Structure formats: structure tokens, C-alpha cells
Amino acid sequence: MEGFEMKKVVLTLVMVFLFVPLLTLAFEEASSSGKGTSAVPQEQEKEKEEKKPTLRYSEKLVVTAYRLPAEEVELSRVPAPVTVLTAEDIARAKVVSLQELFQECPGVVIFDDVGNGIESTVEWRGFNEGTATTVLVDGVRINEPDDNRVDLEMLPIFSIERVEVFRGSSSTIYGGGAMAGSVNVVTKRGNTRPYTSVELNGGNYSRYGFSASSGGSWGKLNYFIGGARNHASGFRHNGYFGITNLFTKVGYDFSPSSALSFMHSYSRGEFGNPGALMEAEMMANRHQSPFNFVDNNAKRSQLFSLHWDHRPTEELSLRVNLFRRKNRVDTLTTGRMAALFGGFQTLSDIYTRGLTLQIGWDGWWGSRRHSLSGGVELSKNRFGAQGFSTDSAGSNPFLLSRNLTDHQIEGYFLQESLDLSPAVTLTAGARLDRVSFNYQDRLLPSNDNAKRFHKASLRLGVNYRLLPQANIYGSYSQAFLAPTVTDLFAYPGFGSNPDLNPTLADDWEVGLRAGVRDSLAFQLSYYRIEVRDEIVYVFDYFWGGRNENLGRSRREGMELSVQGRFTPHWKGFIHYTLTQATCSSGANEGKLIPMVPKNRLNAGISADLKGKWWLSLNALLAGEQFLFGDEANVQPPLDSYLLLDGRVSYSTGPWEAFLMMRNLLNREFNIRGIFIGGRSFFTPAPGLTFYMGLRFFI
């Protein structure tokens, strides 16, 4: 099997370095008839001289095309749909977490798993477990190695310069886990002009927040530091959250072609988990938490990162990233059966260190522009977990399990983007990943086990620029997700399955991007993702279940995005997502995958009046969704819901006052549902929520 995977890697590299140049020569020969013999036309020389070409509304720059943040690339050269959210977008949104920011993005799947309104699960392209998207912060993968999830709510929102959401399978760049897509977070750095920002806010449900940040530079040294604290009691009993963030980033520019930066991020969070309610319980009191009133989740995370960026020549680049992460999670779960069986507490410590090295060559291959990047990604993870039984109040813990896992990832990647003509860009890439687990059960050594997986992932895409403001693209890419230690070993007899196989995916996609000067941007994409051996937790009727390779499933859909500027002061957007996520084999063949709405529509309008007032009104309409545990689609689905949000702010000098309102219509609806034990349970969404604040910026 390994030999077969290696053959595919070699075949792709041959395609990149032999087949592509032959096609290039053919294009050049066809286009050179009757023309001069200059190897590089004058318009290309002009392009080389321009460090940052002037781009129109539809030609945003992205850095998602590389494993480590690198030179910006025109969107028309990327064969995939990308959503770019800037620091200005984040500031306008007045959000506390990335989950809130992603609510308005096309292709998103989002719901509240635990009921506190902040620890929401975010996924894309019809996936629903929160494990199919790779998230990176300044090039550092922050997916947890024990289950591949990401605690997005722990990221300091004030530190983010931009977010790029790359929808579609992308394992050739980011390795295992990037089945639905990837999220690339770029943090702020100090500017030449020093600046300081301070914000205070508060609202209903005992919500309050404070943040302060400052950035600037001294000669060749630049810095950005900040801190924040956000808290709310929540609209449900035991639905509180409290998050503290500290962030530091310091950089030093040795020369225009060489820079070093250090980043440290610390986060601490406390979360109540009010759980789900039956319909009769919600009718009596949607705010109650009668069976999960002591359940909670405490998290601490630290990230240290050192990044070196060096350009020995104008066309060559070398980037090195070293990082270390340390996380601790303490979770207590009781629930409806606690009176009979007590509760369960888990304590996990995760230590991760790694290295990513990337070499790039951005220049000209003959007379054609090209971008070649390759490198290696290495990480070592060690995580220990302890499980305790408790009484019904979560007290008197008794040790049940203790395990330690060593987890290693090796990834070798290569990608080339080449202009076959001034209008056509071909992208091809390959990556080989090796993933290993060494699991040790400290109480029952007979459960010790080891697993190794390896997978090659390929990618081929093409962009065709019909006009300066319009381009189409098509792509094929592969992705995989190795089973995690939680899937394989961590809970023997309670869901884990050591015989699991990696989940594999094939993604086909076509799309169109177009714009009209600075007034209109249009994106339309169609995709089909065929998934094999997808790992899901399959419930049985009597409160149990087990991780299984479900067989085959399909995600098929269309994403439409239109953004327009009606006048110099008014603009709006419409995002529509059609998703058909179905099981394609077994007893539930043709059935819809739970908690994925078939239709999702976002629309909004905003106004910037006289440079002082800023107003916006956004609407979200999410369609029906079948409940978790109802893979047969026989239970009544979760009802569709309409959500209206409004924002208003007033700025004068260095001051800004703002008001944010969610669920303006004060509608009662449910954000998640699960069918288990013959009954349906729901997570109610909050009614009208508002908070207001004051920001000082100089």
C-alpha cells in the first residue's frame, strides 16, 4: 500500500515538472505566431516591477495558497472559493468569538453543542462533527491532536488582522483533517505609527467585556500586545462563560529581506454546560437546566511561536516556523442519569511542539509566471487523560482511567502554480503524510496499542481569466482524516474502536468569480465531495454507541455570494448555500446527514453615513435539519428559523460608541437537536440579546 501511495506522489511530481512545461511550450508556440521573440513581454516586465498590483473589488489578495503565510496571491490564481475577513470586518461585527464572525459566511454549518452560546461547533461543506476543518494561527495548526477539534472561542479576537476561509478539501497543503476546508488566521503586528485601543462593553444576561491593545515600532523592532476579558451569565441556568486572553507579538526586521517574529498567546476559559431539554421542558421554562446544573468545562491554553522569513534573492524565499503549545481541559458531565450512575469527569493535558519549513520560488519559468513551494511539517504531541466517576453533584471523584499517548505527524508537501498563458493558471500539488499513535493505558497495560497510518493527497486545479474582472476555475483534490486517539483507544467499551480506518475524500469543484469595478462582486461555486469510511458516532436505542466507519457519504452543493455597493455610503450582500449531504451506502442510503440544513440564506445591508454613523441589518434563514441520532430521517426535523441582527455605531474623533442586537424579533427556536433513547432533546437559542460599548482608539 505504501508503495502505491508513493507512486502517486511521484506521478504528480512528474506531472508538475515535465507535463506542465510541455503544455507551456505548446501555449507559447501557439501564442508567439507573428510576434516578436522577446522571452518576457513588456507587460510581464511591468508586472514584475510592481510589488503589489492594483486589484479590483473581485481581486482580493490571499495567502491561503501556501502552508506558511507567504507572498499574497491574486484570488484569480486560486482554484477554490475563499472568503477573506479583514480587521475592519471584525471590528464592524462587534463579535467575541470566531464562531459569531462565521455566522454570515457562505457554506458554514454551525450549531451550539452544549447550550452556553459561545462553544459552538463550526464546520463547512456539509460536515457536522467539528473535526473536518484545519485551523492555523500564523501557520501553526491548532487542532487538538486528541480529537482534531478546535476551541475557536479561545482565540483572542482583538489580535486578528485577517481570516481566510478556504472551502474545499485541502490536504495537499495542510495535511490530514482539511476535508471540509481550512481557516487561516493572521495576527496583527506593530505598524510604523503607534496606536492604542481600549474597549468597554456590557449587555443583558450579565454580559460585560474589556479589551486593550497597543502596537507600534522602534526602528527595526515592531510590537503588538493586548489583553481581554469577556463574561456572561447566559440566558440559561448554568449557561455562563468567562474568557481571559493575553497576547504578545514582537518582530525584528534585520533587513528588507529578512525578519524574525515571536508570538505568545495565553487563554483561560470557564464554561457552564446547561445541556439539552425535551420539548415539554422547554415549554415550561426554556431557561432551565434541571439535570446539568453543575456541568462545566475549564480550559487553559498557551501557544509560543517563532517565525523566520528570509528572501536570499528576489524570487527565492525560506520560511521556518517553530512552535510549542500547552493545553489543559477539565470537563465535568452529569446529566439525567446522574442519580443512578453518577457523573463523569475528564482531565486532559496536551503538549505539542513542531516545526514547519517551507521553501518558495516565485518568478518566471521561461516566459511564464510561476510559484513553486515545498517543505516539511513535523509535530510531536503528548497528551495524557484521566477519567473519574463522581457522585450526582460532581463531587467525590474516583479514578477510572489514566492513559498517555504519543502522537507524531510527518508531512512532505510540494505545490506548483504556473501560467500556461496570460489567461490560464494551472495548479498541481502533492503531499505525503505519516501519522502514528503509541497509546499506553496506565491502569490496564493490556489495552496498550499502537497504530500507524500514511496517506498521499493530490491536487489539480485550473483558473481561466475570461476578463480582467472575471475568471472561472475547476479543481480536483483529495483529503483524509486519520482516526484520533479518542476514536481509536481512549474509551474502550464506550465508543472507541481500534479497528477504524482513515476517512478519505475526493473533492470536485467548479466556480465563477466576477466583479464590476468597485461596485459588485459575484461568486458561484458547485462542488461534490465523495467521502469513504467517514468516522461517526453511531447511537443505539439504549443510550450507547460506538465509533464506526459509516461507509460512503456525499456532500454536494452550490454556494452563491453577491456583494454590492449601491452608493458611496450603502452596500449589501447575499450569501446562499444549497447543501445536499447524504449517506450513499448501507441501510440509510440516500438519507440526509443530521444537523446540516439543506438551505441557508444570509443577507445584509449597511450604511456608512457622513463618516460618523454606521448602521447594519443582517438576516439569517436556516432550513430544516434532522436530529443527531436520526440517521434514518424518521423523526420530525429541527424547524427552520429566521434570525435578524442589527448594529449601530457612532464615531467622533478617537471615540466610538456602539450597540449590537441579536435576534431582534425575539423569536424562540432551537439551534441543535439529538434523538437518543427513544426521545428527542433540543438546545434552545437565546431570545433578544444586546450589548453596548465604548471604544477609544488613537
XYZ file of C-alpha atoms in Angstrom:
698
model
C 0.000 0.000 0.000
C 2.806 2.394 0.885
C 4.446 1.741 -2.467
C 1.197 2.548 -4.234
C 0.883 5.852 -2.364
C 4.475 6.768 -3.188
C 3.836 6.026 -6.861
C 1.001 8.553 -6.845
C 3.266 11.173 -5.309
C 5.981 10.528 -7.891
C 3.406 10.606 -10.688
C 2.161 14.006 -9.551
C 5.670 15.427 -9.332
C 6.375 14.177 -12.847
C 3.196 15.895 -13.996
C 4.279 19.149 -12.363
C 7.851 19.211 -13.660
C 7.526 17.508 -17.065
C 3.985 17.560 -18.344
C 3.285 21.168 -17.319
C 6.362 22.622 -19.083
C 5.392 20.755 -22.259
C 1.945 22.303 -22.131
C 3.552 25.667 -21.510
C 5.703 25.351 -24.608
C 2.637 24.466 -26.627
C 0.811 27.551 -25.397
C 3.825 29.739 -26.060
C 4.275 28.382 -29.581
C 0.622 28.928 -30.363
C 0.651 32.468 -28.995
C 4.006 33.532 -30.493
C 2.933 33.215 -34.104
C 3.567 36.546 -35.869
C 5.010 38.131 -32.725
C 8.458 39.103 -31.534
C 10.866 36.721 -29.890
C 11.192 38.530 -26.565
C 11.132 35.940 -23.797
C 9.331 38.238 -21.381
C 6.813 40.664 -22.901
C 6.803 44.261 -21.749
C 3.557 43.829 -19.832
C 5.137 40.969 -17.841
C 8.229 43.081 -17.109
C 5.892 45.749 -15.814
C 4.116 43.158 -13.673
C 7.421 42.031 -12.190
C 8.305 45.597 -11.244
C 5.038 46.110 -9.391
C 5.312 44.711 -5.894
C 1.566 44.869 -5.305
C -0.600 45.147 -8.420
C -3.662 47.327 -8.183
C -6.541 44.927 -7.666
C -10.224 45.494 -8.203
C -13.112 44.606 -5.939
C -13.163 40.949 -7.024
C -9.375 40.527 -6.861
C -8.662 40.359 -3.138
C -5.244 39.124 -2.121
C -4.969 35.888 -0.149
C -2.158 33.969 1.482
C -4.098 30.721 1.898
C -2.356 29.264 -1.144
C 0.699 28.397 0.982
C 1.290 26.198 4.025
C 3.029 29.095 5.821
C 1.868 32.694 5.284
C 3.838 33.962 2.312
C 3.507 36.320 -0.638
C -0.010 37.430 -1.330
C -1.684 35.818 -4.325
C -4.467 37.167 -6.504
C -7.708 35.342 -5.914
C -7.976 34.707 -9.665
C -4.980 32.348 -9.362
C -6.536 30.221 -6.586
C -8.738 27.325 -7.842
C -11.080 27.353 -4.857
C -13.633 29.624 -3.155
C -12.057 31.808 -0.470
C -13.727 34.195 1.965
C -11.486 36.973 3.303
C -12.408 38.759 6.542
C -10.273 41.775 7.433
C -9.588 43.539 10.731
C -12.131 46.165 9.660
C -14.777 43.466 9.107
C -14.070 42.050 12.571
C -14.230 45.482 14.216
C -17.559 46.228 12.498
C -19.023 42.852 13.509
C -18.564 43.504 17.263
C -18.081 39.808 17.994
C -16.386 37.995 20.866
C -15.512 34.781 19.025
C -14.789 33.477 15.538
C -17.958 31.385 15.739
C -20.017 34.580 15.766
C -17.964 36.014 12.908
C -18.516 32.919 10.738
C -22.321 33.085 11.069
C -22.541 35.183 7.906
C -20.097 33.175 5.767
C -21.298 31.035 2.837
C -21.044 27.276 3.244
C -20.925 27.276 7.040
C -22.555 24.662 9.300
C -22.880 25.962 12.860
C -24.796 24.956 15.985
C -24.499 25.168 19.769
C -23.402 21.801 21.145
C -23.589 22.497 24.881
C -26.027 25.386 25.311
C -23.852 28.253 26.546
C -23.938 30.155 23.248
C -20.163 30.504 22.889
C -18.703 26.983 22.424
C -20.483 26.471 19.114
C -19.398 23.843 16.614
C -18.344 25.307 13.255
C -17.953 23.233 10.122
C -18.184 23.676 6.353
C -19.438 21.896 3.271
C -21.995 19.649 4.971
C -19.708 18.166 7.618
C -21.123 18.306 11.140
C -18.637 16.992 13.710
C -16.280 19.959 14.036
C -13.318 17.760 13.076
C -13.066 18.218 9.290
C -11.530 21.706 9.128
C -7.903 22.608 9.737
C -7.330 25.884 11.594
C -3.978 27.669 11.621
C -2.780 30.745 13.505
C 0.223 32.340 11.790
C 0.939 28.947 10.234
C 0.595 26.920 13.463
C -2.004 24.142 13.413
C -4.230 24.494 16.490
C -6.486 21.464 16.007
C -6.317 19.374 19.164
C -4.431 16.121 18.497
C -6.749 14.010 20.653
C -9.898 14.650 18.580
C -8.977 17.214 15.845
C -11.414 19.796 17.218
C -10.620 23.478 17.644
C -11.616 25.756 20.517
C -12.249 28.815 18.358
C -13.759 30.728 21.265
C -10.343 30.741 22.973
C -8.646 32.780 20.238
C -8.165 36.467 21.158
C -10.355 38.230 18.628
C -8.627 41.598 19.171
C -5.323 40.130 17.904
C -6.611 39.085 14.466
C -5.561 41.030 11.378
C -7.379 38.854 8.841
C -9.097 35.491 8.456
C -9.146 33.479 5.239
C -11.643 30.648 4.891
C -10.606 28.179 2.193
C -13.618 25.966 1.395
C -12.972 22.550 -0.075
C -10.615 19.660 0.593
C -7.047 20.908 1.019
C -4.927 18.119 2.491
C -2.240 18.700 -0.171
C -1.381 21.946 1.632
C -2.441 21.392 5.222
C -2.352 17.632 5.720
C -4.836 15.400 7.480
C -8.079 16.906 8.714
C -8.603 19.518 5.985
C -11.552 17.677 4.422
C -14.122 20.467 4.526
C -11.577 23.250 4.211
C -9.164 25.336 6.221
C -9.185 28.554 8.218
C -6.039 30.664 8.123
C -5.781 33.266 10.916
C -3.159 36.001 10.550
C -2.444 38.022 13.695
C -1.584 41.695 13.957
C 1.879 43.227 14.103
C 3.021 46.705 15.020
C 2.874 49.496 12.444
C 5.195 52.433 11.898
C 2.678 54.699 13.620
C 1.988 53.683 17.267
C -1.644 53.044 18.157
C -3.689 52.078 21.216
C -7.228 50.740 21.525
C -9.358 50.355 24.670
C -12.919 48.998 24.714
C -15.579 48.501 27.402
C -18.925 46.800 26.759
C -21.880 45.338 28.614
C -25.322 43.916 27.952
C -28.145 41.692 29.111
C -27.585 38.291 30.713
C -24.904 39.959 32.892
C -22.596 40.358 29.955
C -19.513 42.533 30.226
C -16.215 42.824 28.415
C -12.961 44.726 28.454
C -10.081 44.761 25.993
C -6.955 46.834 25.474
C -4.228 46.583 22.860
C -1.303 48.609 21.602
C 1.103 48.360 18.702
C 3.930 50.264 17.141
C 7.584 50.128 16.202
C 11.001 51.348 17.325
C 13.423 51.338 14.462
C 13.621 47.767 13.194
C 11.596 46.417 16.139
C 7.795 46.131 15.954
C 5.369 45.012 18.639
C 1.709 44.294 19.353
C 0.379 43.486 22.832
C -3.102 43.171 24.254
C -5.455 41.607 26.736
C -9.187 40.992 27.119
C -11.786 39.616 29.498
C -15.319 38.678 28.417
C -18.037 37.242 30.631
C -21.762 36.473 30.533
C -24.124 34.576 32.817
C -26.013 33.275 29.795
C -29.713 33.142 29.048
C -29.976 29.662 30.618
C -29.161 28.467 34.099
C -25.527 27.289 34.132
C -25.050 28.833 30.700
C -22.238 31.149 31.723
C -18.875 31.747 30.109
C -15.762 33.688 31.033
C -12.710 34.060 28.785
C -9.410 35.785 29.533
C -6.864 36.436 26.762
C -3.313 37.775 26.747
C -1.376 38.237 23.518
C 2.132 39.407 22.610
C 3.857 39.601 19.240
C 7.320 41.069 18.730
C 9.183 41.246 15.422
C 12.572 42.393 14.251
C 13.417 43.288 10.648
C 17.090 42.525 10.088
C 16.754 43.847 6.545
C 14.026 44.307 3.927
C 14.522 40.623 3.034
C 14.904 39.034 6.487
C 12.630 39.190 9.539
C 12.100 37.293 12.781
C 8.949 37.340 14.910
C 7.933 35.833 18.251
C 4.345 35.305 19.324
C 2.841 34.238 22.656
C -0.855 33.709 23.267
C -2.451 32.724 26.582
C -6.137 31.966 27.081
C -8.206 30.754 30.011
C -11.886 29.921 29.823
C -14.644 28.769 32.151
C -17.876 27.495 30.637
C -21.131 26.162 32.004
C -22.804 23.368 30.060
C -26.585 23.552 30.579
C -27.315 20.612 28.267
C -30.396 19.824 26.190
C -34.105 19.878 27.027
C -37.138 17.910 25.936
C -39.968 19.800 24.263
C -42.195 19.753 27.353
C -39.347 21.109 29.470
C -38.775 23.962 27.026
C -42.457 24.860 27.042
C -42.323 25.050 30.834
C -39.094 27.082 31.005
C -36.561 27.494 28.194
C -34.040 28.969 30.628
C -33.782 25.975 32.945
C -31.036 23.379 33.272
C -32.604 20.788 35.601
C -30.154 17.945 35.021
C -26.878 19.655 34.074
C -26.760 22.442 36.655
C -23.187 21.589 37.766
C -21.727 20.593 34.400
C -18.793 22.721 33.347
C -15.712 22.932 31.181
C -12.470 24.711 32.150
C -9.742 25.321 29.563
C -6.262 26.789 29.570
C -4.078 27.120 26.500
C -0.715 28.633 25.640
C 0.996 28.997 22.289
C 4.611 30.013 21.688
C 5.682 30.563 18.088
C 8.925 31.699 16.439
C 8.774 32.571 12.747
C 11.689 33.406 10.445
C 11.116 34.852 6.982
C 14.114 35.202 4.670
C 14.494 36.035 0.964
C 18.028 35.286 -0.274
C 17.029 36.573 -3.721
C 14.076 38.403 -5.231
C 12.500 35.116 -6.329
C 13.558 32.656 -3.593
C 12.134 32.540 -0.077
C 12.738 30.499 3.056
C 10.270 30.370 5.929
C 10.688 28.476 9.176
C 8.148 28.184 11.974
C 8.873 26.661 15.392
C 6.087 26.337 17.935
C 5.082 24.861 21.252
C 1.563 24.516 22.638
C 0.320 23.524 26.075
C -3.361 22.921 26.805
C -5.337 21.687 29.795
C -9.047 20.809 29.716
C -11.141 19.826 32.757
C -14.688 18.680 31.964
C -17.487 17.577 34.292
C -20.615 15.888 32.907
C -23.569 14.644 34.972
C -26.958 14.710 33.242
C -30.286 12.964 33.528
C -28.961 9.612 34.692
C -26.615 11.030 37.327
C -28.950 9.988 40.155
C -28.407 6.358 39.116
C -24.916 6.334 37.646
C -23.277 9.496 38.954
C -21.226 11.865 36.836
C -18.011 11.685 34.852
C -15.007 13.992 34.941
C -12.099 14.092 32.480
C -8.794 15.893 32.895
C -6.592 16.223 29.807
C -3.119 17.706 29.376
C -1.780 18.198 25.858
C 1.777 19.168 24.929
C 2.647 19.847 21.303
C 5.825 21.012 19.625
C 6.610 21.228 15.965
C 8.482 22.623 13.013
C 7.372 23.698 9.554
C 9.909 24.581 6.872
C 8.849 25.993 3.520
C 10.949 26.940 0.502
C 9.386 29.028 -2.245
C 10.338 30.101 -5.735
C 8.175 32.861 -7.209
C 9.335 34.013 -10.586
C 9.278 33.072 -14.240
C 9.557 29.714 -15.924
C 10.644 30.683 -19.391
C 8.210 33.464 -20.200
C 5.520 32.304 -17.790
C 4.909 33.361 -14.232
C 5.006 30.554 -11.698
C 5.026 29.896 -7.965
C 6.627 26.765 -6.526
C 6.548 25.931 -2.824
C 7.538 22.838 -0.908
C 8.636 21.773 2.503
C 8.157 19.620 5.539
C 5.848 19.752 8.557
C 6.777 17.845 11.725
C 4.949 17.740 15.044
C 5.134 15.673 18.209
C 2.212 15.557 20.591
C 1.987 14.025 24.035
C -1.328 14.028 25.799
C -2.446 12.382 28.988
C -6.026 11.898 30.091
C -7.605 10.837 33.354
C -11.223 9.808 33.831
C -13.101 9.903 37.134
C -16.528 8.837 38.290
C -18.302 11.312 40.569
C -21.488 11.484 42.576
C -24.570 13.167 41.127
C -23.304 16.585 42.262
C -19.941 16.144 40.558
C -18.068 15.593 43.825
C -16.027 12.737 45.321
C -14.098 11.780 42.159
C -12.871 8.203 41.829
C -10.164 7.351 39.288
C -11.410 5.087 36.488
C -8.856 5.525 33.716
C -5.440 7.026 33.075
C -3.703 6.962 29.714
C -0.814 8.554 27.870
C -0.464 8.907 24.102
C 2.489 9.876 21.937
C 1.325 11.156 18.569
C 3.561 12.151 15.659
C 2.857 13.740 12.285
C 5.230 13.953 9.339
C 4.137 15.794 6.233
C 6.061 16.440 2.999
C 4.397 18.791 0.535
C 5.007 20.340 -2.880
C 2.817 22.634 -4.982
C 3.312 24.479 -8.271
C 1.162 27.190 -9.875
C 2.118 28.016 -13.452
C 0.653 30.419 -16.010
C 0.136 28.383 -19.178
C -0.870 31.639 -20.856
C -1.706 35.159 -19.666
C -5.238 33.891 -19.041
C -4.684 30.331 -17.749
C -3.066 29.210 -14.490
C -2.532 25.551 -13.645
C -2.042 24.430 -10.039
C -0.817 20.964 -9.073
C 0.374 19.600 -5.774
C 1.020 16.539 -3.676
C 1.587 15.761 -0.027
C 2.622 12.613 1.832
C 1.584 12.293 5.491
C 2.595 9.744 8.105
C 0.644 9.636 11.363
C 1.495 7.399 14.312
C -0.012 6.710 17.745
C 1.527 4.985 20.731
C -1.199 4.509 23.338
C -0.498 3.448 26.919
C -3.182 2.547 29.448
C -1.616 3.245 32.844
C -4.206 1.171 34.728
C -4.709 -1.729 32.294
C -1.499 -2.268 30.277
C -3.265 -4.997 28.307
C -5.068 -2.172 26.465
C -1.785 -0.699 25.178
C -1.781 -0.337 21.428
C -0.012 1.361 18.545
C -1.268 2.443 15.136
C 0.328 3.962 12.068
C -1.324 5.488 9.044
C 0.042 7.066 5.905
C -1.658 8.795 3.005
C -0.721 10.669 -0.148
C -3.016 13.520 -1.190
C -3.123 15.001 -4.695
C -4.499 18.204 -6.142
C -5.023 19.605 -9.639
C -6.723 22.886 -10.475
C -7.007 25.404 -13.286
C -8.017 29.075 -13.417
C -9.133 30.800 -16.614
C -9.377 34.591 -16.613
C -12.183 35.368 -19.047
C -11.835 39.110 -18.457
C -9.746 41.251 -16.120
C -12.689 41.152 -13.718
C -13.993 37.628 -14.321
C -12.493 34.157 -14.007
C -13.620 30.566 -13.809
C -11.895 27.674 -12.086
C -12.090 23.930 -11.725
C -10.287 21.602 -9.364
C -9.912 18.079 -8.084
C -8.400 17.436 -4.671
C -8.043 14.655 -2.148
C -8.198 14.745 1.627
C -8.005 12.376 4.547
C -8.520 12.314 8.285
C -6.723 9.702 10.363
C -8.647 8.355 13.366
C -7.817 10.236 16.553
C -6.787 8.628 19.820
C -10.310 9.288 21.103
C -11.746 7.436 18.113
C -9.326 4.524 18.500
C -8.460 3.860 22.112
C -9.400 6.394 24.770
C -12.774 4.969 25.825
C -12.750 1.172 25.341
C -16.287 -0.107 25.651
C -17.703 3.436 25.419
C -17.306 4.311 21.757
C -13.658 3.839 20.823
C -12.807 1.350 18.098
C -9.157 0.320 17.420
C -10.084 -1.144 14.028
C -11.038 2.152 12.404
C -9.642 3.190 9.030
C -8.767 6.735 7.914
C -11.551 8.743 6.348
C -10.866 9.576 2.688
C -12.422 12.220 0.453
C -12.391 13.203 -3.225
C -13.486 16.756 -3.997
C -14.537 18.036 -7.454
C -15.322 21.708 -7.846
C -16.069 24.374 -10.462
C -16.670 28.043 -9.855
C -17.031 31.533 -11.267
C -15.829 34.849 -9.838
C -16.713 38.212 -11.361
C -16.814 41.872 -10.451
C -17.907 45.227 -11.809
C -15.251 47.772 -10.886
C -15.568 48.552 -7.188
C -19.340 48.203 -7.025
C -20.132 44.492 -7.346
C -18.507 41.137 -6.582
C -20.063 37.797 -7.540
C -19.012 34.234 -6.675
C -20.706 30.994 -7.638
C -19.352 27.513 -6.964
C -20.563 23.946 -7.293
C -18.867 21.061 -5.501
C -19.168 17.353 -4.877
C -17.225 15.619 -2.103
C -17.290 11.823 -2.047
C -16.336 10.520 1.403
C -15.300 6.970 2.206
C -15.054 5.389 5.651
C -16.261 8.512 7.436
C -15.927 8.158 11.207
C -19.131 8.947 13.083
C -20.504 8.053 16.482
C -23.451 5.738 15.873
C -26.063 5.748 18.625
C -28.075 2.712 19.534
C -31.500 2.810 21.105
C -30.370 2.255 24.700
C -28.046 5.187 25.454
C -24.902 3.844 23.899
C -22.934 3.697 20.723
C -19.588 3.187 19.055
C -17.358 4.919 16.527
C -17.762 3.342 13.117
C -16.591 3.829 9.539
C -20.027 4.673 8.183
C -19.160 3.625 4.672
C -19.749 6.202 1.962
C -21.355 9.620 2.067
C -21.645 12.547 -0.297
C -21.602 16.311 0.142
C -22.924 18.116 -2.885
C -23.884 21.724 -3.092
C -23.843 25.209 -4.508
C -22.597 28.420 -2.912
C -23.650 31.827 -4.215
C -22.244 35.091 -2.919
C -23.096 38.594 -4.152
C -21.687 41.762 -2.594
C -22.531 45.197 -3.891
C -22.038 48.884 -3.223
C -25.189 50.788 -4.196
C -23.869 54.272 -3.403
C -20.668 55.566 -1.805
C -22.373 55.044 1.576
C -24.633 51.987 1.169
C -23.655 48.395 0.481
C -25.159 44.941 0.907
C -24.606 41.224 0.470
C -26.439 37.969 -0.183
C -24.967 34.535 0.580
C -26.968 31.446 -0.359
C -25.840 27.881 0.319
C -27.554 24.765 -1.021
C -26.189 21.603 0.627
C -27.194 18.016 -0.055
C -25.291 15.900 2.496
C -26.374 12.271 2.207
C -25.333 8.785 3.176
C -24.556 6.891 -0.028
C -24.322 3.288 1.196
C -25.806 0.955 3.781
C -29.240 0.910 5.377
C -29.540 4.705 5.326
C -28.520 5.186 1.702
C -29.999 8.398 0.335
C -30.845 9.767 3.780
C -29.742 13.245 4.804
C -26.895 13.627 7.269
C -28.139 15.145 10.550
C -27.684 18.778 11.577
C -26.890 20.044 8.085
C -29.506 22.465 6.695
C -30.253 21.959 3.024
C -30.841 25.683 2.553
C -29.100 28.566 4.280
C -29.525 32.217 3.306
C -27.711 35.256 4.675
C -28.467 38.803 3.573
C -27.485 42.166 4.934
C -27.319 45.870 4.277
C -25.108 48.513 5.859
C -24.633 52.265 5.677
C -21.662 54.487 6.471
C -23.191 57.940 6.946
C -21.035 61.063 6.918
C -18.110 59.111 8.340
C -19.723 59.081 11.788
C -22.761 56.796 11.838
C -22.549 53.154 10.778
C -25.705 51.020 10.589
C -26.295 47.424 9.554
C -29.127 44.910 9.461
C -28.453 41.231 8.740
C -30.853 38.328 8.271
C -30.188 34.590 8.526
C -32.644 31.949 7.339
C -31.639 28.341 8.084
C -33.667 25.424 6.764
C -34.859 22.258 8.475
C -32.294 19.826 9.879
C -32.660 16.240 11.016
C -31.560 15.465 14.555
C -28.331 13.804 15.568
C -29.057 10.111 16.118
C -31.776 10.125 13.453
C -29.690 8.888 10.531
C -32.824 7.170 9.168
C -34.642 10.544 8.919
C -37.800 9.229 10.593
C -38.169 11.756 13.426
C -39.576 15.275 12.982
C -36.701 17.561 11.935
C -35.482 20.667 13.687
C -37.623 23.558 12.483
C -36.212 26.225 10.198
C -35.580 29.583 11.816
C -35.149 33.253 10.937
C -32.663 35.423 12.812
C -32.329 39.216 12.498
C -29.315 41.094 13.874
C -28.687 44.831 13.998
C -25.653 47.002 14.678
C -25.256 50.743 15.062
C -22.195 52.795 15.951
C -21.259 56.460 16.188
C -17.689 57.732 15.874
C -16.246 61.112 16.696
C -12.541 61.728 16.913
C -10.883 58.830 18.767
C -14.187 57.684 20.338
C -16.723 55.134 19.115
C -19.984 54.128 20.797
C -21.845 51.050 19.551
C -24.914 48.900 20.102
C -25.185 45.272 18.970
C -28.513 43.397 18.938
C -29.108 39.734 18.108
C -32.459 38.086 17.414
C -34.249 41.411 17.049
C -37.600 39.651 16.614
C -37.093 37.787 19.918
C -38.013 34.507 18.235
C -37.952 31.217 20.113
C -36.181 28.479 18.175
C -33.809 25.569 18.700
C -30.246 25.574 17.430
C -29.497 21.832 17.824
C -31.332 18.563 18.358
C -30.487 14.962 19.195
C -32.568 11.771 19.206
C -31.398 9.205 21.750
C -33.060 6.655 23.992
C -36.289 6.978 22.024
C -36.661 10.679 22.855
C -35.754 13.996 21.247
C -33.720 16.649 23.037
C -33.106 20.226 21.947
C -30.728 23.094 22.648
C -32.777 26.306 22.779
C -31.342 29.501 21.319
C -31.450 32.775 23.265
C -34.064 35.432 22.621
C -33.229 39.096 22.134
C -29.610 39.670 23.132
C -27.923 43.042 23.167
C -24.791 44.709 24.384
C -23.362 48.188 24.009
C -19.924 49.596 24.399
C -17.448 52.419 24.136
C -14.146 52.236 22.254
C -11.210 54.623 22.381
C -8.640 54.461 19.583
C -5.591 56.632 18.969
